[in-house]
């Protein structure tokens, strides 16, 4: 197959949801359709929240599992689908944000009973920042959920995104009869089936067709016609461009656990979801069709085997063909590196591959050369933009408990930060080190890993801070004045960028007013 065709047939996406909405179940059904697994129950959920947080062995085991399932490649109707898993646990939200930088589109799963939940709001914000096209799957229609029109309103309001239903439910919960697929004009009749792929599909191009009464009864047929007329009146006609520009989210209804409505989602997805898109480097836009290889690291997994300190770096191929055994340019280190062991992720297996195409995710075994955000190219000195860091929610000062091991502590902290486990801020004054995270769980993971992998002991001392704000401004003199006047509250992030550590919200507001020439950002991507 030609290089261009290989690119055109790839779809790289992530599934996002609030925990328990059905992400794992939907993933599994997609893999079933793709023939990548034979029966349900094969995909392990990488949910850590089911276990007590202090159970480190369990965390480690879970980390192992999530490596195997964090990228799943499979073929469906001659389309190569790369599904990137995102951790459901909110403490690992940063990992999810970074994974979203490596996809071309996303599928959002919403529980029809619970509606839009908090974590979804933040994830959609990340998609919006990058104009990532989103499709929504409203799940669990076999349960008594909220009214579908109300759900759509809620999505529009809470997620600040326009929607367009492409399928419509007939009843819900006990009276759930099926959905009408507005995209393919098919009536799907519901059958509860957890483990097999069953179909009862009727092509009904015109809803006036009397077969509708035969299948779902008079009153449901009348209601469906009325609601579809309403949908067509209220929502604009669906245009693929609107979806591709990230302006409108097509919505499907179904029940993942019952395999219902999933095939329709997948069929529409492969038709309309974007093939690998161009991506921005600091210098220029790179098109996937360019022949020179480029790619970036968006995730690092370490310590899969405690006996070896091996790490696997997940690289999104952005342009050109990646070939095993070739020398590639590591832009940050300005040196050539050869990767002889390259892994592709196929459903639940990892397999050694010889080449990869734009849109693919490859795993590179690494001994410490790579960190998140690194660009690898055929030789060009360009850096991919946009692996965002968000201001952490929880901050703690690192207290070294063994003066003899301070080197090990520094090294361990540096490497864990390279993996993106947490963020490190080093104060200008006294070189105090603060670790910032989204959740409590990371501190336990860090402490445990520092001790077991680096032989360093530390304690964390809570520090009350509102936000870490990256600071920029056009006038260097003003920045310097600001830093001098607030030097007790100024730190550097791991890349040496200036950060203002704001203690309270009101204080931050006051400082923003008093220093009009300075811009304060709560993400590092600006
Ligand atoms: P997550 O990855 O988003 O966290 O959710 P997951 O797929 O694990 O699903 C959460 C729960 O919701 C699971 O039940 C799952 O079986 C159930 N579920 C998923 N899709 C549907 C659906 O269409 N209808 C109904 N009624 N339930 C659904 P669980 O009891 O937590 O786990 P399990 O023992 O069933 O695996």
XYZ file of C-alpha atoms and ligand atoms in Angstrom:
562
model
C 0.000 0.000 0.000
C 1.198 3.486 -0.802
C 2.432 5.768 1.945
C -0.412 8.254 1.331
C -3.027 5.497 1.500
C -1.567 4.231 4.744
C -2.011 7.679 6.248
C -5.521 8.153 4.881
C -6.740 4.908 6.430
C -5.624 5.722 9.949
C -7.851 7.037 12.737
C -6.186 7.846 16.031
C -8.518 8.754 18.857
C -9.168 8.626 22.582
C -12.258 7.800 24.591
C -12.968 10.203 27.397
C -15.512 9.988 30.159
C -16.194 10.437 33.805
C -15.352 7.179 35.634
C -18.097 4.551 35.371
C -19.829 6.067 32.357
C -18.767 3.016 30.328
C -15.421 3.804 28.702
C -13.936 0.367 29.337
C -17.091 -1.354 28.160
C -17.267 0.691 24.976
C -13.571 0.070 24.291
C -14.164 -3.613 24.624
C -17.102 -3.584 22.228
C -15.127 -1.616 19.669
C -12.385 -4.235 19.897
C -14.989 -6.969 19.450
C -16.213 -5.348 16.250
C -12.650 -4.953 15.104
C -12.109 -8.673 15.731
C -9.207 -7.778 18.016
C -10.721 -9.751 20.871
C -13.076 -12.690 20.683
C -15.237 -12.277 23.721
C -16.267 -9.645 26.203
C -14.403 -9.394 29.482
C -10.986 -9.426 27.860
C -10.171 -5.780 28.434
C -9.032 -5.069 31.934
C -10.218 -1.871 33.405
C -7.264 0.182 34.584
C -9.272 1.725 37.309
C -7.185 2.336 40.351
C -9.990 3.819 42.396
C -11.391 0.394 43.105
C -8.451 -0.297 45.390
C -7.218 1.282 48.544
C -4.727 3.949 47.634
C -2.047 2.691 49.964
C -1.914 -0.697 48.306
C 1.228 -0.089 46.319
C 1.493 -3.555 44.929
C -1.895 -3.030 43.425
C -0.898 0.330 41.991
C 2.146 -1.265 40.448
C 0.097 -4.105 39.046
C -2.375 -1.647 37.649
C 0.393 0.358 36.085
C 1.526 -2.787 34.345
C -1.937 -3.473 33.038
C -2.405 0.027 31.795
C 0.754 -0.272 29.683
C -0.712 -3.231 27.872
C -4.043 -1.581 27.324
C -3.056 2.026 26.948
C -2.882 1.921 23.150
C -4.997 -0.499 21.194
C -4.574 -0.825 17.476
C -7.046 -2.770 15.386
C -8.440 -2.973 11.878
C -12.061 -2.421 10.962
C -13.269 -2.336 7.357
C -9.737 -1.689 6.179
C -9.322 1.262 8.526
C -6.421 1.112 10.973
C -7.805 2.342 14.253
C -5.522 3.450 17.067
C -7.431 3.816 20.287
C -5.589 5.587 23.080
C -6.820 4.804 26.546
C -6.995 7.527 29.126
C -6.922 6.862 32.860
C -10.300 7.327 34.451
C -9.014 8.225 37.904
C -9.076 11.964 38.418
C -5.674 11.983 40.100
C -4.232 10.961 36.739
C -5.981 13.714 34.810
C -2.666 15.185 33.617
C -1.906 11.893 31.911
C -5.229 12.123 30.105
C -4.572 15.694 28.978
C -1.236 14.650 27.540
C -2.741 11.646 25.791
C -5.235 13.986 24.153
C -2.333 15.809 22.492
C -1.572 12.631 20.557
C -5.056 11.988 19.133
C -6.848 13.431 16.118
C -10.324 13.083 17.582
C -12.159 11.946 20.686
C -15.277 10.009 21.642
C -17.011 11.219 24.756
C -19.075 8.715 26.752
C -21.904 10.033 28.895
C -24.073 8.022 31.267
C -27.717 8.830 30.440
C -28.685 8.527 34.087
C -25.988 10.799 35.480
C -25.679 13.217 32.579
C -22.627 15.464 32.295
C -20.261 14.946 35.206
C -17.444 17.138 36.484
C -14.484 15.362 34.984
C -16.007 15.495 31.540
C -16.137 19.276 31.669
C -12.394 19.572 32.093
C -11.622 16.978 29.434
C -13.770 18.760 26.895
C -12.015 21.994 27.751
C -8.751 20.334 26.747
C -10.302 19.139 23.467
C -11.574 22.642 22.810
C -8.149 24.185 23.413
C -6.865 22.066 20.565
C -10.046 22.077 18.443
C -10.161 18.302 18.633
C -13.301 16.950 16.937
C -15.544 15.159 19.427
C -18.335 12.608 18.961
C -20.583 11.783 21.916
C -22.023 8.414 22.876
C -24.857 8.562 25.367
C -24.680 5.240 27.134
C -26.810 2.966 29.325
C -30.093 3.524 27.496
C -31.289 0.258 29.027
C -31.591 2.217 32.267
C -34.148 4.855 33.168
C -32.171 7.926 32.297
C -32.867 11.586 31.712
C -34.968 12.810 28.817
C -32.777 12.790 25.659
C -33.579 16.400 24.799
C -32.618 17.441 28.332
C -29.377 15.497 28.027
C -28.507 17.284 24.801
C -29.288 20.652 26.419
C -27.119 19.751 29.368
C -24.220 18.812 27.083
C -24.530 22.095 25.228
C -24.728 24.176 28.384
C -22.238 22.446 30.646
C -19.699 21.545 27.988
C -20.187 24.654 25.922
C -20.286 22.646 22.720
C -22.995 22.423 20.035
C -24.482 19.008 19.393
C -26.306 17.270 16.568
C -28.003 13.920 17.265
C -27.241 11.351 14.577
C -29.288 8.679 16.259
C -32.388 8.872 18.408
C -33.654 6.557 21.148
C -37.058 4.929 21.162
C -38.002 4.730 24.799
C -35.566 4.201 27.632
C -34.977 1.830 30.506
C -37.604 -0.923 30.653
C -39.421 0.509 27.640
C -36.259 0.902 25.536
C -36.991 -0.447 22.069
C -34.045 0.695 20.048
C -32.661 3.662 18.185
C -33.245 5.207 14.814
C -29.939 5.908 13.099
C -30.426 9.273 11.416
C -27.053 9.041 9.713
C -27.629 5.748 7.901
C -31.438 5.825 8.101
C -31.738 2.504 9.836
C -33.939 1.283 12.597
C -32.076 -0.752 15.192
C -34.193 -2.905 17.410
C -32.873 -3.504 20.857
C -31.956 -6.933 22.112
C -30.092 -7.423 25.293
C -26.893 -9.253 24.487
C -23.767 -8.888 26.526
C -21.351 -11.225 24.868
C -22.225 -11.666 21.254
C -22.633 -9.430 18.301
C -26.283 -9.620 17.369
C -28.099 -7.492 14.894
C -31.691 -6.718 14.202
C -31.482 -3.875 11.776
C -34.045 -2.573 9.366
C -33.333 -0.109 6.618
C -36.082 2.501 6.898
C -35.196 5.439 4.684
C -38.462 7.206 5.177
C -39.977 7.406 8.632
C -43.451 7.393 7.051
C -42.839 3.701 6.242
C -45.687 1.674 7.869
C -43.154 -0.979 8.947
C -42.315 1.406 11.768
C -45.726 0.719 13.377
C -45.242 -2.995 12.906
C -41.902 -2.953 14.645
C -42.335 -0.541 17.519
C -46.081 -0.008 17.833
C -48.338 2.930 17.001
C -47.568 5.264 19.851
C -43.768 4.886 19.719
C -43.819 5.258 15.937
C -45.811 8.479 16.225
C -43.524 9.796 18.946
C -40.388 8.938 16.962
C -41.702 10.779 13.898
C -42.588 13.776 16.022
C -39.218 13.847 17.777
C -37.222 13.384 14.585
C -39.177 16.247 13.004
C -38.349 18.331 16.059
C -34.654 17.411 15.846
C -34.526 18.348 12.188
C -36.256 21.620 13.005
C -34.161 22.556 16.030
C -30.690 21.333 15.147
C -28.869 22.481 12.039
C -28.255 19.970 9.290
C -25.184 17.904 10.101
C -22.097 18.967 8.171
C -18.907 16.974 8.507
C -16.812 20.182 8.257
C -18.475 21.555 11.405
C -17.501 18.422 13.265
C -13.972 18.413 11.869
C -13.482 22.017 12.929
C -14.507 21.078 16.458
C -17.663 23.205 16.296
C -20.278 20.515 16.540
C -20.389 17.144 18.267
C -22.512 14.435 16.634
C -24.350 12.403 19.255
C -25.210 8.702 19.279
C -27.347 6.802 21.767
C -26.857 3.204 22.815
C -25.959 0.687 25.435
C -22.353 -0.384 25.385
C -22.754 -3.338 27.674
C -25.468 -4.712 25.394
C -23.490 -4.010 22.215
C -26.219 -1.725 21.164
C -25.618 1.301 18.966
C -21.863 0.694 19.044
C -21.508 -0.504 15.470
C -23.368 2.570 14.207
C -21.031 4.790 16.187
C -18.023 2.977 14.759
C -19.336 3.007 11.181
C -19.957 6.724 11.338
C -16.637 7.271 13.103
C -14.573 5.628 10.367
C -16.403 7.667 7.767
C -16.159 11.107 9.308
C -13.377 11.109 11.900
C -10.203 12.800 10.713
C -7.211 10.900 9.354
C -3.883 12.076 10.860
C -3.863 15.856 10.952
C -1.027 18.327 10.495
C 0.641 19.326 13.734
C 2.433 22.430 14.886
C 6.040 22.725 15.851
C 7.502 25.928 17.220
C 8.867 26.716 13.754
C 6.260 25.448 11.317
C 3.275 23.235 10.599
C 4.205 19.664 9.716
C 1.991 17.648 7.377
C 1.696 13.892 7.823
C 2.448 13.329 4.136
C 5.918 14.824 4.478
C 8.444 12.091 3.821
C 10.826 12.913 6.651
C 9.945 11.223 9.881
C 8.898 13.385 12.860
C 7.149 12.486 16.101
C 6.927 13.381 19.763
C 6.857 11.637 23.128
C 3.574 12.105 24.990
C 3.797 9.469 27.673
C 6.438 7.518 29.522
C 5.886 4.366 31.486
C 8.585 3.205 33.808
C 9.330 0.338 36.042
C 7.397 -2.341 34.262
C 9.939 -4.807 35.482
C 11.308 -3.862 38.907
C 14.547 -5.773 38.223
C 15.473 -3.460 35.362
C 14.983 0.228 35.249
C 13.430 0.103 31.820
C 11.055 2.669 30.504
C 8.869 2.751 27.489
C 8.267 6.040 25.709
C 5.059 6.407 23.735
C 5.659 8.305 20.527
C 3.056 9.687 18.174
C 4.306 9.482 14.604
C 3.393 12.809 12.977
C 5.009 12.615 9.547
C 7.048 10.247 7.409
C 7.747 6.613 8.010
C 9.423 5.486 11.216
C 11.826 2.619 10.616
C 13.339 0.358 13.199
C 17.091 0.437 13.448
C 17.415 3.889 11.855
C 19.152 6.764 13.555
C 16.838 9.567 14.570
C 17.617 13.035 15.785
C 16.754 13.763 19.409
C 16.183 17.493 19.125
C 16.481 18.490 22.808
C 19.735 16.597 23.294
C 20.885 17.414 19.757
C 22.102 13.891 19.156
C 21.353 10.859 17.031
C 19.706 7.890 18.674
C 19.079 4.465 17.243
C 16.045 2.490 18.291
C 16.390 -1.186 17.613
C 13.443 -2.370 19.633
C 10.250 -0.702 18.496
C 6.885 -1.822 19.709
C 3.513 -1.411 18.108
C 0.425 -1.822 20.214
C -2.089 -4.213 18.733
C -5.120 -4.616 20.925
C -3.735 -6.264 24.016
C -0.436 -7.376 22.645
C 2.745 -5.555 22.066
C 4.619 -6.632 19.025
C 7.949 -5.700 17.544
C 7.501 -3.853 14.283
C 9.765 -2.607 11.551
C 7.938 0.513 10.501
C 5.136 2.844 11.525
C 3.108 5.532 9.769
C 1.695 8.921 10.737
C -1.093 8.480 13.259
C 0.521 5.369 14.737
C 1.735 5.184 18.293
C 4.975 3.354 18.840
C 6.724 2.314 22.000
C 10.455 2.940 22.286
C 12.517 1.298 24.985
C 14.510 3.960 26.694
C 17.223 4.105 29.305
C 16.639 7.696 30.351
C 17.201 9.761 27.201
C 13.582 10.618 26.562
C 11.144 12.776 28.405
C 7.605 13.910 27.786
C 7.433 16.519 25.054
C 10.652 15.415 23.307
C 10.681 15.547 19.517
C 12.435 12.949 17.362
C 13.046 13.699 13.688
C 14.914 12.511 10.649
C 17.345 15.390 11.188
C 15.376 18.626 11.212
C 15.699 20.709 14.362
C 12.060 21.336 15.176
C 10.106 20.947 18.384
C 6.472 19.925 18.628
C 4.384 22.317 20.636
C 1.623 21.704 23.011
C 2.126 19.183 25.743
C 0.343 21.259 28.331
C 1.001 21.345 32.051
C -1.861 22.630 34.139
C -1.459 24.300 37.459
C -1.519 21.516 40.046
C -4.191 21.431 42.730
C -2.098 20.146 45.625
C 1.409 21.358 46.538
C 3.857 19.822 48.972
C 7.430 20.587 49.884
C 9.916 17.762 49.570
C 11.796 17.104 52.799
C 14.834 14.876 52.428
C 15.007 12.301 55.220
C 18.476 10.988 54.447
C 21.191 13.580 53.892
C 23.506 10.893 52.470
C 21.077 10.215 49.652
C 20.351 13.704 48.374
C 21.820 12.921 44.947
C 19.551 9.905 44.597
C 16.600 11.995 45.681
C 17.361 14.670 43.073
C 17.821 12.118 40.337
C 14.677 10.221 41.267
C 12.604 13.362 41.405
C 13.958 14.519 38.047
C 13.207 11.214 36.368
C 9.734 10.923 37.843
C 8.977 14.444 36.654
C 10.247 13.488 33.162
C 7.655 10.741 33.204
C 5.028 13.331 34.068
C 4.085 11.772 37.409
C 3.891 15.261 38.941
C 5.327 18.754 38.512
C 8.343 20.120 40.293
C 8.775 23.790 41.150
C 12.080 25.018 42.511
C 11.977 28.293 44.377
C 14.509 30.948 43.535
C 14.907 31.618 47.212
C 16.691 28.807 49.044
C 16.094 26.260 46.233
C 13.062 24.856 48.059
C 11.454 22.131 46.014
C 7.705 21.835 45.728
C 5.926 18.920 44.108
C 2.555 19.728 42.614
C -0.095 17.173 41.660
C -3.730 16.877 40.714
C -4.467 14.352 43.435
C -3.221 12.835 46.651
C -2.443 9.469 45.101
C 0.636 10.722 43.277
C 2.429 11.635 46.512
C 2.115 8.075 47.711
C 3.321 6.772 44.365
C 6.291 9.184 44.337
C 7.346 8.392 47.892
C 7.121 4.684 47.234
C 8.985 4.814 43.957
C 11.725 7.108 45.294
C 12.398 4.660 48.062
C 12.191 1.454 46.015
C 13.759 2.561 42.759
C 16.249 5.207 43.895
C 16.880 4.347 47.548
C 15.884 7.864 48.614
C 13.663 8.687 51.540
C 11.552 11.782 51.755
C 8.543 13.246 53.447
C 6.065 15.725 52.028
C 5.156 18.837 53.923
C 1.814 20.372 52.834
C 1.985 23.920 51.508
C -1.102 26.008 51.069
C -1.128 27.516 47.594
C -3.917 28.538 45.262
C -2.253 28.183 41.862
C 1.060 28.026 40.072
C 0.935 30.687 37.330
C 3.363 30.726 34.447
C 4.314 34.324 33.737
C 5.007 36.010 30.436
C 5.092 39.520 29.088
C 6.405 41.530 26.158
C 8.601 43.740 28.257
C 11.546 41.880 29.809
C 12.226 44.816 32.132
C 8.734 44.547 33.586
C 9.123 40.807 34.077
C 12.376 41.370 35.918
C 10.779 44.033 38.111
C 7.936 41.661 38.907
C 10.296 38.822 39.760
C 12.395 41.103 41.975
C 9.408 42.407 43.857
C 7.876 38.945 44.411
C 11.079 36.930 44.701
C 9.835 34.962 47.701
C 7.028 33.573 45.571
C 8.873 32.920 42.355
C 9.901 29.466 41.242
C 11.030 27.738 38.078
C 9.297 24.748 36.546
C 11.213 21.711 35.266
C 11.941 23.464 31.973
C 13.233 26.591 33.688
C 10.139 28.679 32.989
C 9.194 31.365 35.495
C 6.234 30.597 37.715
C 4.468 32.764 40.268
C 3.247 30.701 43.228
C 0.022 32.438 44.221
C -1.117 31.780 47.775
C -4.745 32.809 47.454
C -7.211 33.640 44.728
C -7.782 37.190 45.945
C -4.073 37.840 46.214
C -3.562 36.602 42.655
C -6.290 38.973 41.467
C -4.642 41.869 43.272
C -1.239 41.058 41.830
C -2.724 40.793 38.325
C -4.239 44.264 38.743
C -1.019 45.741 40.106
C 1.162 44.371 37.293
C -0.717 45.064 34.056
C 2.255 44.242 31.829
C 2.489 40.660 33.076
C 0.348 37.780 31.829
C -0.493 35.031 34.296
C -1.304 31.595 32.854
C -2.610 28.569 34.684
C -1.395 26.250 31.929
C 2.117 26.104 30.576
C 0.809 26.082 27.005
C 0.135 29.616 25.867
P -15.493 3.299 32.906
O -14.446 2.552 32.179
O -16.000 4.514 32.197
O -15.162 3.620 34.323
O -16.813 2.365 33.006
P -17.018 0.819 32.755
O -16.984 0.503 31.312
O -16.153 0.025 33.665
O -18.537 0.701 33.193
C -18.973 1.028 34.504
C -20.166 0.172 34.867
O -21.247 0.463 33.973
C -19.895 -1.314 34.710
O -20.653 -1.974 35.707
C -20.494 -1.645 33.364
O -20.870 -2.999 33.233
C -21.692 -0.731 33.353
N -22.179 -0.420 32.005
C -21.473 -0.085 30.903
N -22.301 0.112 29.852
C -23.546 -0.092 30.285
C -24.828 -0.064 29.669
O -24.994 0.199 28.484
N -25.903 -0.331 30.463
C -25.782 -0.642 31.794
N -26.880 -0.888 32.474
N -24.574 -0.694 32.410
C -23.475 -0.428 31.673
P -19.988 -2.478 37.059
O -21.078 -3.120 37.826
O -19.241 -1.360 37.712
O -18.914 -3.493 36.573
P -19.091 -4.922 35.932
O -18.996 -5.837 37.068
O -20.422 -4.966 35.234
O -17.954 -5.008 34.998
